[in-house]
Amino acid sequence: MLKKYCFLLSFFTVGLIAAADKPMNVVFILADDLGWSDTELYGQTKLYKTPNIMRLAKMGCTFDRAYSNSPLCSPTRASFLTGQTPARHGSTQPRHHTKTVALKAELAKKARPTEKALPVSTATRLDTNFPTIGKMMKQAGYETGHFGKWHLGPEPYSPLQHGFDVDIPHHTGAGPGKSYVAPWSQEHIKPNYEKEYIEDRMVEECLKWVDGLSGDKPFFMNYWMFSVHAPFDAKQELIDKYKKVIDPNSKQRSALYAAMVQSLDDAVGALLEGLESRGLMDNTVIIFTSDNGGNIYSQLDEGIVPTSNFPLSGGKASMCEGGVRVPCTVVWPGVTKAGSRSDEIVQTSDFYTTIIKGSGIALPEGHVVDGIDIRPALKGEKLDRKAIFTYFPCIVPVPEWLPPSMSVHSGKWKLVRVFFGGENGEHDYKLYDLSNDIAEENNLADSNPELLKRLDNLIEAYLTETNAVTPVPNPDFDPKQFDPTAIGKRPASKKKGQKAKSKKPTPKKNTPAKQVSAAAKKPALEQQFTRRDKNKDGKLDYNEFIVKPERDNEKLKSNFNKRDSNKDRYLSQQEYVK
């Protein structure tokens, strides 16, 4: 009897050890354009309700100083997949939906005479030679699935070539298509019912995939939400709900955007409920964050911008805190303390290293990573980190824009280097003490020369170490055309849906009718430009110009090339409306 008891006890104990040693499942949720102030995590919103994201926070650790690797989407996504910053992997702008295939960044061939520096042209595909996190997890025996947005290139550069067993909906665009509410304009997925919401469908596909797994292996779910990127539409019942509670004096006052945020949060909740009902919560790491800051420049039908990142300045596509500081909360059973917070600085690329090492997998040999293992911070400990870097060597004319720039965060300090933006071909600098000036209102560069030099040396050393393609002085720069007051200001734009006056303007004497006609057309063309600028980078490539591939013809190509006065293969708003 004693021998039988000992055998059963031994068998039971071995079973417990085996269960405890079983690798964790990993769920990585990446929101699109969700700003630091767009959730209830940081107490900055009264309008948006995010109870499911708050549920995650109550179970795990929330980071107060989490940063994306870029103020734009594709570079940040590439950083998560590779563990590298854009300075190293080469994706610096979201041009990955275009026909141009470029696996590396290169110096732009030309710039406008108003620009002091030649910017960097981005890689337009994520090279399949990278040992992406999808490949690493798959090689280690994980089931791997990608769901939602990708925007790092179509086949042969899709998730299926980067280590994922499945890719749903296998869509290559910057957003969900023409609408969140069905009917959608996606080739590989059709709605199951009238007015189905794309994010609801994505969660359904995530859980359907989990149900189809054998259960013998751990899984890695890479869920990149379409929400809350353009196009801006939502469930009508939610829009109506928020219209009743809008404060017209609030910085966040879009019922449409509030409805989109709720649908995002509802999707998070549905996924959590699905994992819980399947008994997976105790053995699943869940990470929630965003690819960049909130969109504060697109014009909605309501006549306002989508959101505000207050108290942060700037937003998506800017080097300000509002462009790169993002919401982030992590649930790691056995590691995180429920309801904890961390003031440590973390960046998207850290999750590559953290997930791989935390899953008991060795980092790939010969592959340099910038991300660090942040599990000590998840336990409430300090990180051994000197600095993080944000490399943004491009020109994107949005509010608070800067010429090609790079920043370093070190402790409470943030230094921004504007390449060759100063006098006599020197760099320009912006230095902020974020512990006292989170809004970045007081530039301390002139009063702290030694600190500036120390931080700028970090930037220079990092650029050298990564062998990054960096901006150079623009040989065509014309000081007479340069307007320093234009830097950091919102470009002129028209509100979406704004109609021209029905009454035609009366021509002045001696004014050719052609000039009047051109002036009358300008507002409409500006609106058209904004609609066609699908990825909101302030310029149109040829695909955006023609809208639909089937419209491609020699006449349109000639029209495009004629408008492209500086021959950089893109149309600025000025070139488009002229």
Short mmCIF file of C-alpha atoms in Angstrom, two decimals, residues 147-516:
data_model
loop_
_atom_site.label_atom_id
_atom_site.label_comp_id
_atom_site.label_asym_id
_atom_site.label_seq_id
_atom_site.Cartn_x
_atom_site.Cartn_y
_atom_site.Cartn_z
CA PHE A 147 -3.78 38.44 -37.45
CA GLY A 148 -4.70 41.93 -38.67
CA LYS A 149 -2.52 44.61 -40.20
CA TRP A 150 0.95 43.89 -41.60
CA HIS A 151 2.21 46.76 -43.81
CA LEU A 152 5.73 45.38 -44.22
CA GLY A 153 5.32 44.13 -47.77
CA PRO A 154 3.18 41.73 -49.84
CA GLU A 155 4.35 38.26 -50.80
CA PRO A 156 7.13 37.21 -50.89
CA TYR A 157 7.54 39.43 -47.80
CA SER A 158 4.29 38.61 -46.01
CA PRO A 159 3.92 37.07 -42.54
CA LEU A 160 3.99 33.65 -44.19
CA GLN A 161 7.61 34.29 -45.20
CA HIS A 162 8.51 35.67 -41.77
CA GLY A 163 7.75 32.63 -39.65
CA PHE A 164 3.98 32.62 -39.26
CA ASP A 165 1.93 29.52 -40.01
CA VAL A 166 -1.18 31.56 -40.83
CA ASP A 167 -1.85 35.15 -41.87
CA ILE A 168 -5.39 36.47 -41.63
CA PRO A 169 -6.64 38.46 -43.52
CA HIS A 170 -3.40 38.47 -45.59
CA HIS A 171 -3.87 42.19 -46.29
CA THR A 172 -0.96 44.41 -47.30
CA GLY A 173 -2.44 47.90 -46.98
CA ALA A 174 -1.91 50.62 -44.38
CA GLY A 175 -5.46 50.27 -43.02
CA PRO A 176 -8.37 47.83 -43.13
CA GLY A 177 -9.46 48.96 -46.58
CA LYS A 178 -12.26 51.39 -47.28
CA SER A 179 -14.16 50.69 -44.07
CA TYR A 180 -14.19 49.00 -40.66
CA VAL A 181 -17.87 48.18 -41.08
CA ALA A 182 -18.62 45.62 -43.79
CA PRO A 183 -18.61 45.49 -46.74
CA TRP A 184 -14.81 45.64 -46.72
CA SER A 185 -12.51 46.06 -49.69
CA GLN A 186 -10.19 43.17 -48.81
CA GLU A 187 -9.45 40.37 -51.23
CA HIS A 188 -8.94 37.48 -48.82
CA ILE A 189 -11.71 37.94 -46.25
CA LYS A 190 -15.45 38.41 -46.64
CA PRO A 191 -17.95 39.41 -43.94
CA ASN A 192 -20.02 36.74 -42.23
CA TYR A 193 -22.95 39.10 -41.78
CA GLU A 194 -24.14 42.56 -42.74
CA LYS A 195 -22.18 45.43 -41.16
CA GLU A 196 -19.70 43.10 -39.47
CA TYR A 197 -16.93 45.08 -37.76
CA ILE A 198 -13.42 44.10 -38.86
CA GLU A 199 -11.93 44.04 -35.33
CA ASP A 200 -14.72 41.75 -34.09
CA ARG A 201 -13.92 39.42 -36.96
CA MET A 202 -10.20 39.44 -36.20
CA VAL A 203 -10.81 38.27 -32.62
CA GLU A 204 -13.11 35.54 -33.93
CA GLU A 205 -10.33 34.40 -36.29
CA CYS A 206 -7.76 34.48 -33.47
CA LEU A 207 -9.85 32.20 -31.27
CA LYS A 208 -10.83 29.93 -34.16
CA TRP A 209 -7.12 29.43 -34.81
CA VAL A 210 -6.48 28.58 -31.16
CA ASP A 211 -9.30 26.04 -31.23
CA GLY A 212 -7.72 24.35 -34.24
CA LEU A 213 -4.36 23.81 -32.54
CA SER A 214 -3.38 20.41 -31.18
CA GLY A 215 -2.68 21.73 -27.69
CA ASP A 216 0.64 19.87 -27.56
CA LYS A 217 2.64 22.98 -28.42
CA PRO A 218 2.63 26.53 -27.05
CA PHE A 219 1.39 29.25 -29.38
CA PHE A 220 2.52 32.73 -30.35
CA MET A 221 -0.37 34.96 -31.44
CA ASN A 222 0.68 38.18 -33.16
CA TYR A 223 -2.49 40.31 -33.23
CA TRP A 224 -1.87 43.67 -34.92
CA MET A 225 -5.14 45.55 -34.71
CA PHE A 226 -6.35 47.74 -37.56
CA SER A 227 -7.85 50.09 -34.98
CA VAL A 228 -7.74 53.07 -34.71
CA HIS A 229 -6.03 53.92 -38.03
CA ALA A 230 -7.92 55.63 -40.86
CA PRO A 231 -10.43 55.28 -42.49
CA PHE A 232 -12.55 56.74 -39.72
CA ASP A 233 -15.85 54.96 -39.31
CA ALA A 234 -17.50 52.99 -36.52
CA LYS A 235 -20.64 51.24 -35.34
CA GLN A 236 -23.46 53.77 -35.57
CA GLU A 237 -24.93 52.83 -32.20
CA LEU A 238 -21.62 53.65 -30.52
CA ILE A 239 -21.29 56.96 -32.35
CA ASP A 240 -24.79 57.88 -31.18
CA LYS A 241 -23.87 56.86 -27.63
CA TYR A 242 -20.87 59.19 -27.48
CA LYS A 243 -22.64 62.09 -29.16
CA LYS A 244 -24.74 62.36 -26.00
CA VAL A 245 -21.75 62.83 -23.70
CA ILE A 246 -19.39 64.98 -25.79
CA ASP A 247 -17.97 68.04 -24.05
CA PRO A 248 -17.51 70.61 -26.86
CA ASN A 249 -14.77 72.31 -24.85
CA SER A 250 -12.70 69.15 -24.38
CA LYS A 251 -9.57 68.49 -26.41
CA GLN A 252 -10.95 65.00 -27.09
CA ARG A 253 -14.42 65.54 -28.51
CA SER A 254 -14.94 63.19 -31.46
CA ALA A 255 -17.84 60.79 -30.96
CA LEU A 256 -16.64 58.86 -34.00
CA TYR A 257 -13.14 58.33 -32.63
CA ALA A 258 -14.51 57.49 -29.17
CA ALA A 259 -16.64 54.80 -30.80
CA MET A 260 -13.58 53.39 -32.56
CA VAL A 261 -11.64 53.31 -29.28
CA GLN A 262 -14.50 51.43 -27.60
CA SER A 263 -14.58 48.85 -30.41
CA LEU A 264 -10.82 48.39 -29.99
CA ASP A 265 -11.27 47.86 -26.27
CA ASP A 266 -14.25 45.54 -26.84
CA ALA A 267 -12.03 43.42 -29.10
CA VAL A 268 -9.41 43.18 -26.35
CA GLY A 269 -12.16 42.13 -23.96
CA ALA A 270 -13.52 39.48 -26.33
CA LEU A 271 -10.04 38.03 -26.74
CA LEU A 272 -9.49 37.92 -22.97
CA GLU A 273 -12.85 36.23 -22.45
CA GLY A 274 -12.01 33.72 -25.15
CA LEU A 275 -8.66 32.86 -23.59
CA GLU A 276 -10.18 32.64 -20.13
CA SER A 277 -13.05 30.37 -21.21
CA ARG A 278 -10.47 28.03 -22.74
CA GLY A 279 -8.44 27.89 -19.52
CA LEU A 280 -5.43 29.63 -21.05
CA MET A 281 -5.02 32.77 -18.95
CA ASP A 282 -2.73 31.23 -16.33
CA ASN A 283 -0.24 30.09 -18.94
CA THR A 284 -0.31 32.99 -21.39
CA VAL A 285 1.80 36.14 -21.57
CA ILE A 286 -0.23 39.09 -22.87
CA ILE A 287 1.41 42.30 -24.07
CA PHE A 288 -0.60 45.33 -25.17
CA THR A 289 0.92 48.44 -26.74
CA SER A 290 0.65 50.77 -29.78
CA ASP A 291 2.81 51.39 -32.85
CA ASN A 292 3.01 55.18 -32.44
CA GLY A 293 1.25 58.19 -30.97
CA GLY A 294 -2.27 59.40 -31.66
CA ASN A 295 -3.36 60.97 -34.95
CA ILE A 296 -3.96 64.69 -34.34
CA TYR A 297 -4.05 65.99 -37.90
CA SER A 298 -6.58 64.07 -40.02
CA GLN A 299 -9.85 65.95 -40.46
CA LEU A 300 -13.05 64.06 -39.63
CA ASP A 301 -16.54 64.69 -40.97
CA GLU A 302 -17.24 66.25 -37.58
CA GLY A 303 -14.89 69.07 -38.56
CA ILE A 304 -12.32 68.20 -35.91
CA VAL A 305 -9.21 66.05 -35.57
CA PRO A 306 -9.54 62.50 -34.20
CA THR A 307 -7.95 62.97 -30.78
CA SER A 308 -5.53 64.88 -28.55
CA ASN A 309 -2.38 63.57 -26.89
CA PHE A 310 -2.48 66.26 -24.19
CA PRO A 311 -0.48 66.85 -22.02
CA LEU A 312 2.05 65.55 -24.55
CA SER A 313 2.90 67.73 -27.53
CA GLY A 314 2.67 66.54 -31.11
CA GLY A 315 1.39 63.25 -32.39
CA LYS A 316 1.83 60.55 -35.00
CA ALA A 317 4.68 61.33 -37.42
CA SER A 318 6.32 63.87 -35.09
CA MET A 319 9.39 63.53 -32.87
CA CYS A 320 7.50 65.03 -29.93
CA GLU A 321 6.46 62.84 -27.00
CA GLY A 322 2.96 62.64 -28.45
CA GLY A 323 4.41 60.89 -31.50
CA VAL A 324 6.36 58.16 -29.72
CA ARG A 325 5.12 57.71 -26.14
CA VAL A 326 2.55 54.91 -26.18
CA PRO A 327 0.25 52.95 -23.87
CA CYS A 328 1.74 49.69 -22.66
CA THR A 329 0.72 47.03 -20.17
CA VAL A 330 2.05 43.48 -19.73
CA VAL A 331 0.60 40.42 -18.02
CA TRP A 332 3.18 37.68 -17.37
CA PRO A 333 1.98 34.97 -14.98
CA GLY A 334 4.57 34.32 -12.29
CA VAL A 335 6.52 37.47 -13.17
CA THR A 336 4.31 40.55 -13.02
CA LYS A 337 2.65 41.74 -9.85
CA ALA A 338 -1.04 42.53 -10.26
CA GLY A 339 -1.74 46.23 -10.65
CA SER A 340 1.93 47.25 -10.63
CA ARG A 341 3.51 50.16 -12.50
CA SER A 342 7.01 50.85 -13.77
CA ASP A 343 8.73 54.15 -14.55
CA GLU A 344 11.52 52.41 -16.47
CA ILE A 345 11.99 53.40 -20.11
CA VAL A 346 11.05 50.61 -22.53
CA GLN A 347 10.80 50.50 -26.32
CA THR A 348 8.99 48.25 -28.79
CA SER A 349 12.16 46.44 -29.87
CA ASP A 350 12.59 45.25 -26.26
CA PHE A 351 9.71 42.84 -26.69
CA TYR A 352 11.67 40.83 -29.28
CA THR A 353 14.41 40.08 -26.77
CA THR A 354 12.07 39.74 -23.80
CA ILE A 355 9.71 37.26 -25.46
CA ILE A 356 12.48 35.14 -26.98
CA LYS A 357 14.60 34.92 -23.83
CA GLY A 358 11.54 34.64 -21.62
CA SER A 359 10.45 31.63 -23.68
CA GLY A 360 13.77 29.91 -23.01
CA ILE A 361 15.09 30.51 -26.52
CA ALA A 362 18.62 31.72 -27.29
CA LEU A 363 18.95 34.91 -29.32
CA PRO A 364 20.04 34.24 -32.91
CA GLU A 365 23.78 34.17 -33.49
CA GLY A 366 25.17 36.93 -35.68
CA HIS A 367 22.03 39.05 -35.35
CA VAL A 368 22.61 42.29 -33.43
CA VAL A 369 19.64 43.34 -31.31
CA ASP A 370 18.94 46.74 -29.79
CA GLY A 371 16.10 45.57 -27.57
CA ILE A 372 16.88 44.40 -24.05
CA ASP A 373 15.20 41.89 -21.74
CA ILE A 374 12.79 43.95 -19.63
CA ARG A 375 11.66 41.17 -17.31
CA PRO A 376 13.46 42.81 -14.36
CA ALA A 377 11.21 45.86 -14.84
CA LEU A 378 8.17 43.59 -14.91
CA LYS A 379 9.20 42.50 -11.41
CA GLY A 380 9.58 46.08 -10.21
CA GLU A 381 13.36 46.24 -10.60
CA LYS A 382 15.60 48.76 -12.39
CA LEU A 383 16.87 48.18 -15.92
CA ASP A 384 20.54 48.38 -16.85
CA ARG A 385 19.98 50.82 -19.69
CA LYS A 386 21.87 53.96 -20.68
CA ALA A 387 19.58 55.27 -23.42
CA ILE A 388 17.05 54.59 -26.18
CA PHE A 389 17.14 56.11 -29.66
CA THR A 390 14.49 57.21 -32.14
CA TYR A 391 15.72 57.55 -35.72
CA PHE A 392 13.44 59.53 -38.05
CA PRO A 393 15.53 60.82 -41.00
CA CYS A 394 12.60 61.82 -43.19
CA ILE A 395 10.28 64.73 -43.90
CA VAL A 396 6.61 64.33 -43.01
CA PRO A 397 4.69 67.66 -43.02
CA VAL A 398 2.35 67.15 -40.08
CA PRO A 399 1.74 69.33 -37.01
CA GLU A 400 4.93 69.82 -34.98
CA TRP A 401 6.99 68.35 -37.83
CA LEU A 402 10.75 68.57 -37.91
CA PRO A 403 13.29 68.13 -40.71
CA PRO A 404 15.21 64.80 -40.63
CA SER A 405 15.96 64.15 -36.97
CA MET A 406 17.06 61.71 -34.29
CA SER A 407 16.48 61.69 -30.55
CA VAL A 408 17.95 60.08 -27.48
CA HIS A 409 16.17 59.49 -24.17
CA SER A 410 18.48 59.06 -21.19
CA GLY A 411 17.01 59.20 -17.71
CA LYS A 412 14.85 62.30 -17.46
CA TRP A 413 16.51 63.95 -20.47
CA LYS A 414 15.53 64.00 -24.13
CA LEU A 415 17.76 65.46 -26.83
CA VAL A 416 16.60 65.90 -30.43
CA ARG A 417 19.21 66.42 -33.13
CA VAL A 418 17.88 68.07 -36.31
CA PHE A 419 20.37 67.11 -38.99
CA PHE A 420 22.07 70.24 -40.40
CA GLY A 421 19.15 72.36 -39.19
CA GLY A 422 21.27 75.01 -37.50
CA GLU A 423 23.34 77.91 -38.74
CA ASN A 424 26.28 77.41 -41.10
CA GLY A 425 25.46 73.78 -41.81
CA GLU A 426 25.56 72.70 -38.16
CA HIS A 427 22.99 70.51 -36.43
CA ASP A 428 20.15 72.09 -34.49
CA TYR A 429 19.20 70.79 -31.04
CA LYS A 430 16.24 70.61 -28.69
CA LEU A 431 16.86 69.53 -25.09
CA TYR A 432 14.07 68.81 -22.61
CA ASP A 433 13.82 67.78 -18.96
CA LEU A 434 10.81 65.48 -19.26
CA SER A 435 10.48 65.10 -15.49
CA ASN A 436 9.46 68.78 -15.29
CA ASP A 437 8.41 69.51 -18.86
CA ILE A 438 6.48 66.62 -20.37
CA ALA A 439 4.93 69.03 -22.89
CA GLU A 440 8.40 69.95 -24.24
CA GLU A 441 7.82 73.69 -23.97
CA ASN A 442 11.25 74.76 -22.68
CA ASN A 443 14.25 74.06 -24.90
CA LEU A 444 17.28 73.93 -22.57
CA ALA A 445 19.89 73.32 -25.27
CA ASP A 446 21.58 76.73 -25.03
CA SER A 447 21.87 76.65 -21.23
CA ASN A 448 23.29 73.11 -20.92
CA PRO A 449 26.20 72.78 -23.38
CA GLU A 450 28.03 70.00 -21.49
CA LEU A 451 24.90 67.87 -21.11
CA LEU A 452 24.02 68.49 -24.76
CA LYS A 453 27.47 67.35 -25.86
CA ARG A 454 27.29 64.19 -23.73
CA LEU A 455 23.89 63.21 -25.13
CA ASP A 456 24.85 64.13 -28.69
CA ASN A 457 27.93 61.92 -28.34
CA LEU A 458 25.54 59.04 -27.58
CA ILE A 459 23.68 59.78 -30.81
CA GLU A 460 26.88 59.95 -32.83
CA ALA A 461 28.24 56.75 -31.32
CA TYR A 462 25.00 54.93 -32.05
CA LEU A 463 24.90 56.09 -35.67
CA THR A 464 28.48 54.91 -36.09
CA GLU A 465 27.85 51.56 -34.42
CA THR A 466 24.76 50.83 -36.53
CA ASN A 467 26.35 52.10 -39.75
CA ALA A 468 23.06 53.90 -40.37
CA VAL A 469 22.31 55.75 -43.58
CA THR A 470 22.21 59.35 -42.38
CA PRO A 471 21.09 62.66 -43.91
CA VAL A 472 23.70 64.91 -45.52
CA PRO A 473 23.61 68.62 -46.39
CA ASN A 474 21.33 69.33 -49.35
CA PRO A 475 23.48 70.55 -52.27
CA ASP A 476 20.42 72.31 -53.75
CA PHE A 477 19.51 74.21 -50.57
CA ASP A 478 18.61 77.84 -51.31
CA PRO A 479 18.71 80.10 -48.22
CA LYS A 480 16.51 82.63 -50.01
CA GLN A 481 13.65 80.11 -50.18
CA PHE A 482 14.09 78.84 -46.63
CA ASP A 483 11.42 79.86 -44.11
CA PRO A 484 12.40 78.81 -40.56
CA THR A 485 8.97 79.83 -39.23
CA ALA A 486 7.34 77.04 -41.28
CA ILE A 487 9.07 74.33 -39.24
CA GLY A 488 6.83 72.83 -36.61
CA LYS A 489 3.63 74.38 -37.89
CA ARG A 490 0.54 72.66 -39.22
CA PRO A 491 0.38 72.67 -43.02
CA ALA A 492 -2.64 74.41 -44.47
CA SER A 493 -5.49 71.96 -45.04
CA LYS A 494 -9.20 71.84 -45.54
CA LYS A 495 -11.66 69.98 -43.38
CA LYS A 496 -12.89 66.71 -44.73
CA GLY A 497 -16.36 67.14 -46.16
CA GLN A 498 -16.07 70.93 -46.41
CA LYS A 499 -18.05 72.11 -49.42
CA ALA A 500 -17.18 74.97 -51.67
CA LYS A 501 -19.53 77.92 -51.73
CA SER A 502 -22.22 77.53 -54.36
CA LYS A 503 -21.82 81.09 -55.52
CA LYS A 504 -18.94 81.49 -57.93
CA PRO A 505 -16.49 84.29 -57.16
CA THR A 506 -16.85 87.37 -59.30
CA PRO A 507 -13.79 87.85 -61.49
CA LYS A 508 -11.91 91.06 -61.00
CA LYS A 509 -11.20 93.31 -63.96
CA ASN A 510 -8.27 92.24 -66.09
CA THR A 511 -8.14 88.90 -64.27
CA PRO A 512 -8.07 86.00 -66.72
CA ALA A 513 -10.93 83.55 -66.19
CA LYS A 514 -8.43 80.70 -66.03
CA GLN A 515 -6.87 82.08 -62.84
CA VAL A 516 -10.25 82.33 -61.17
#
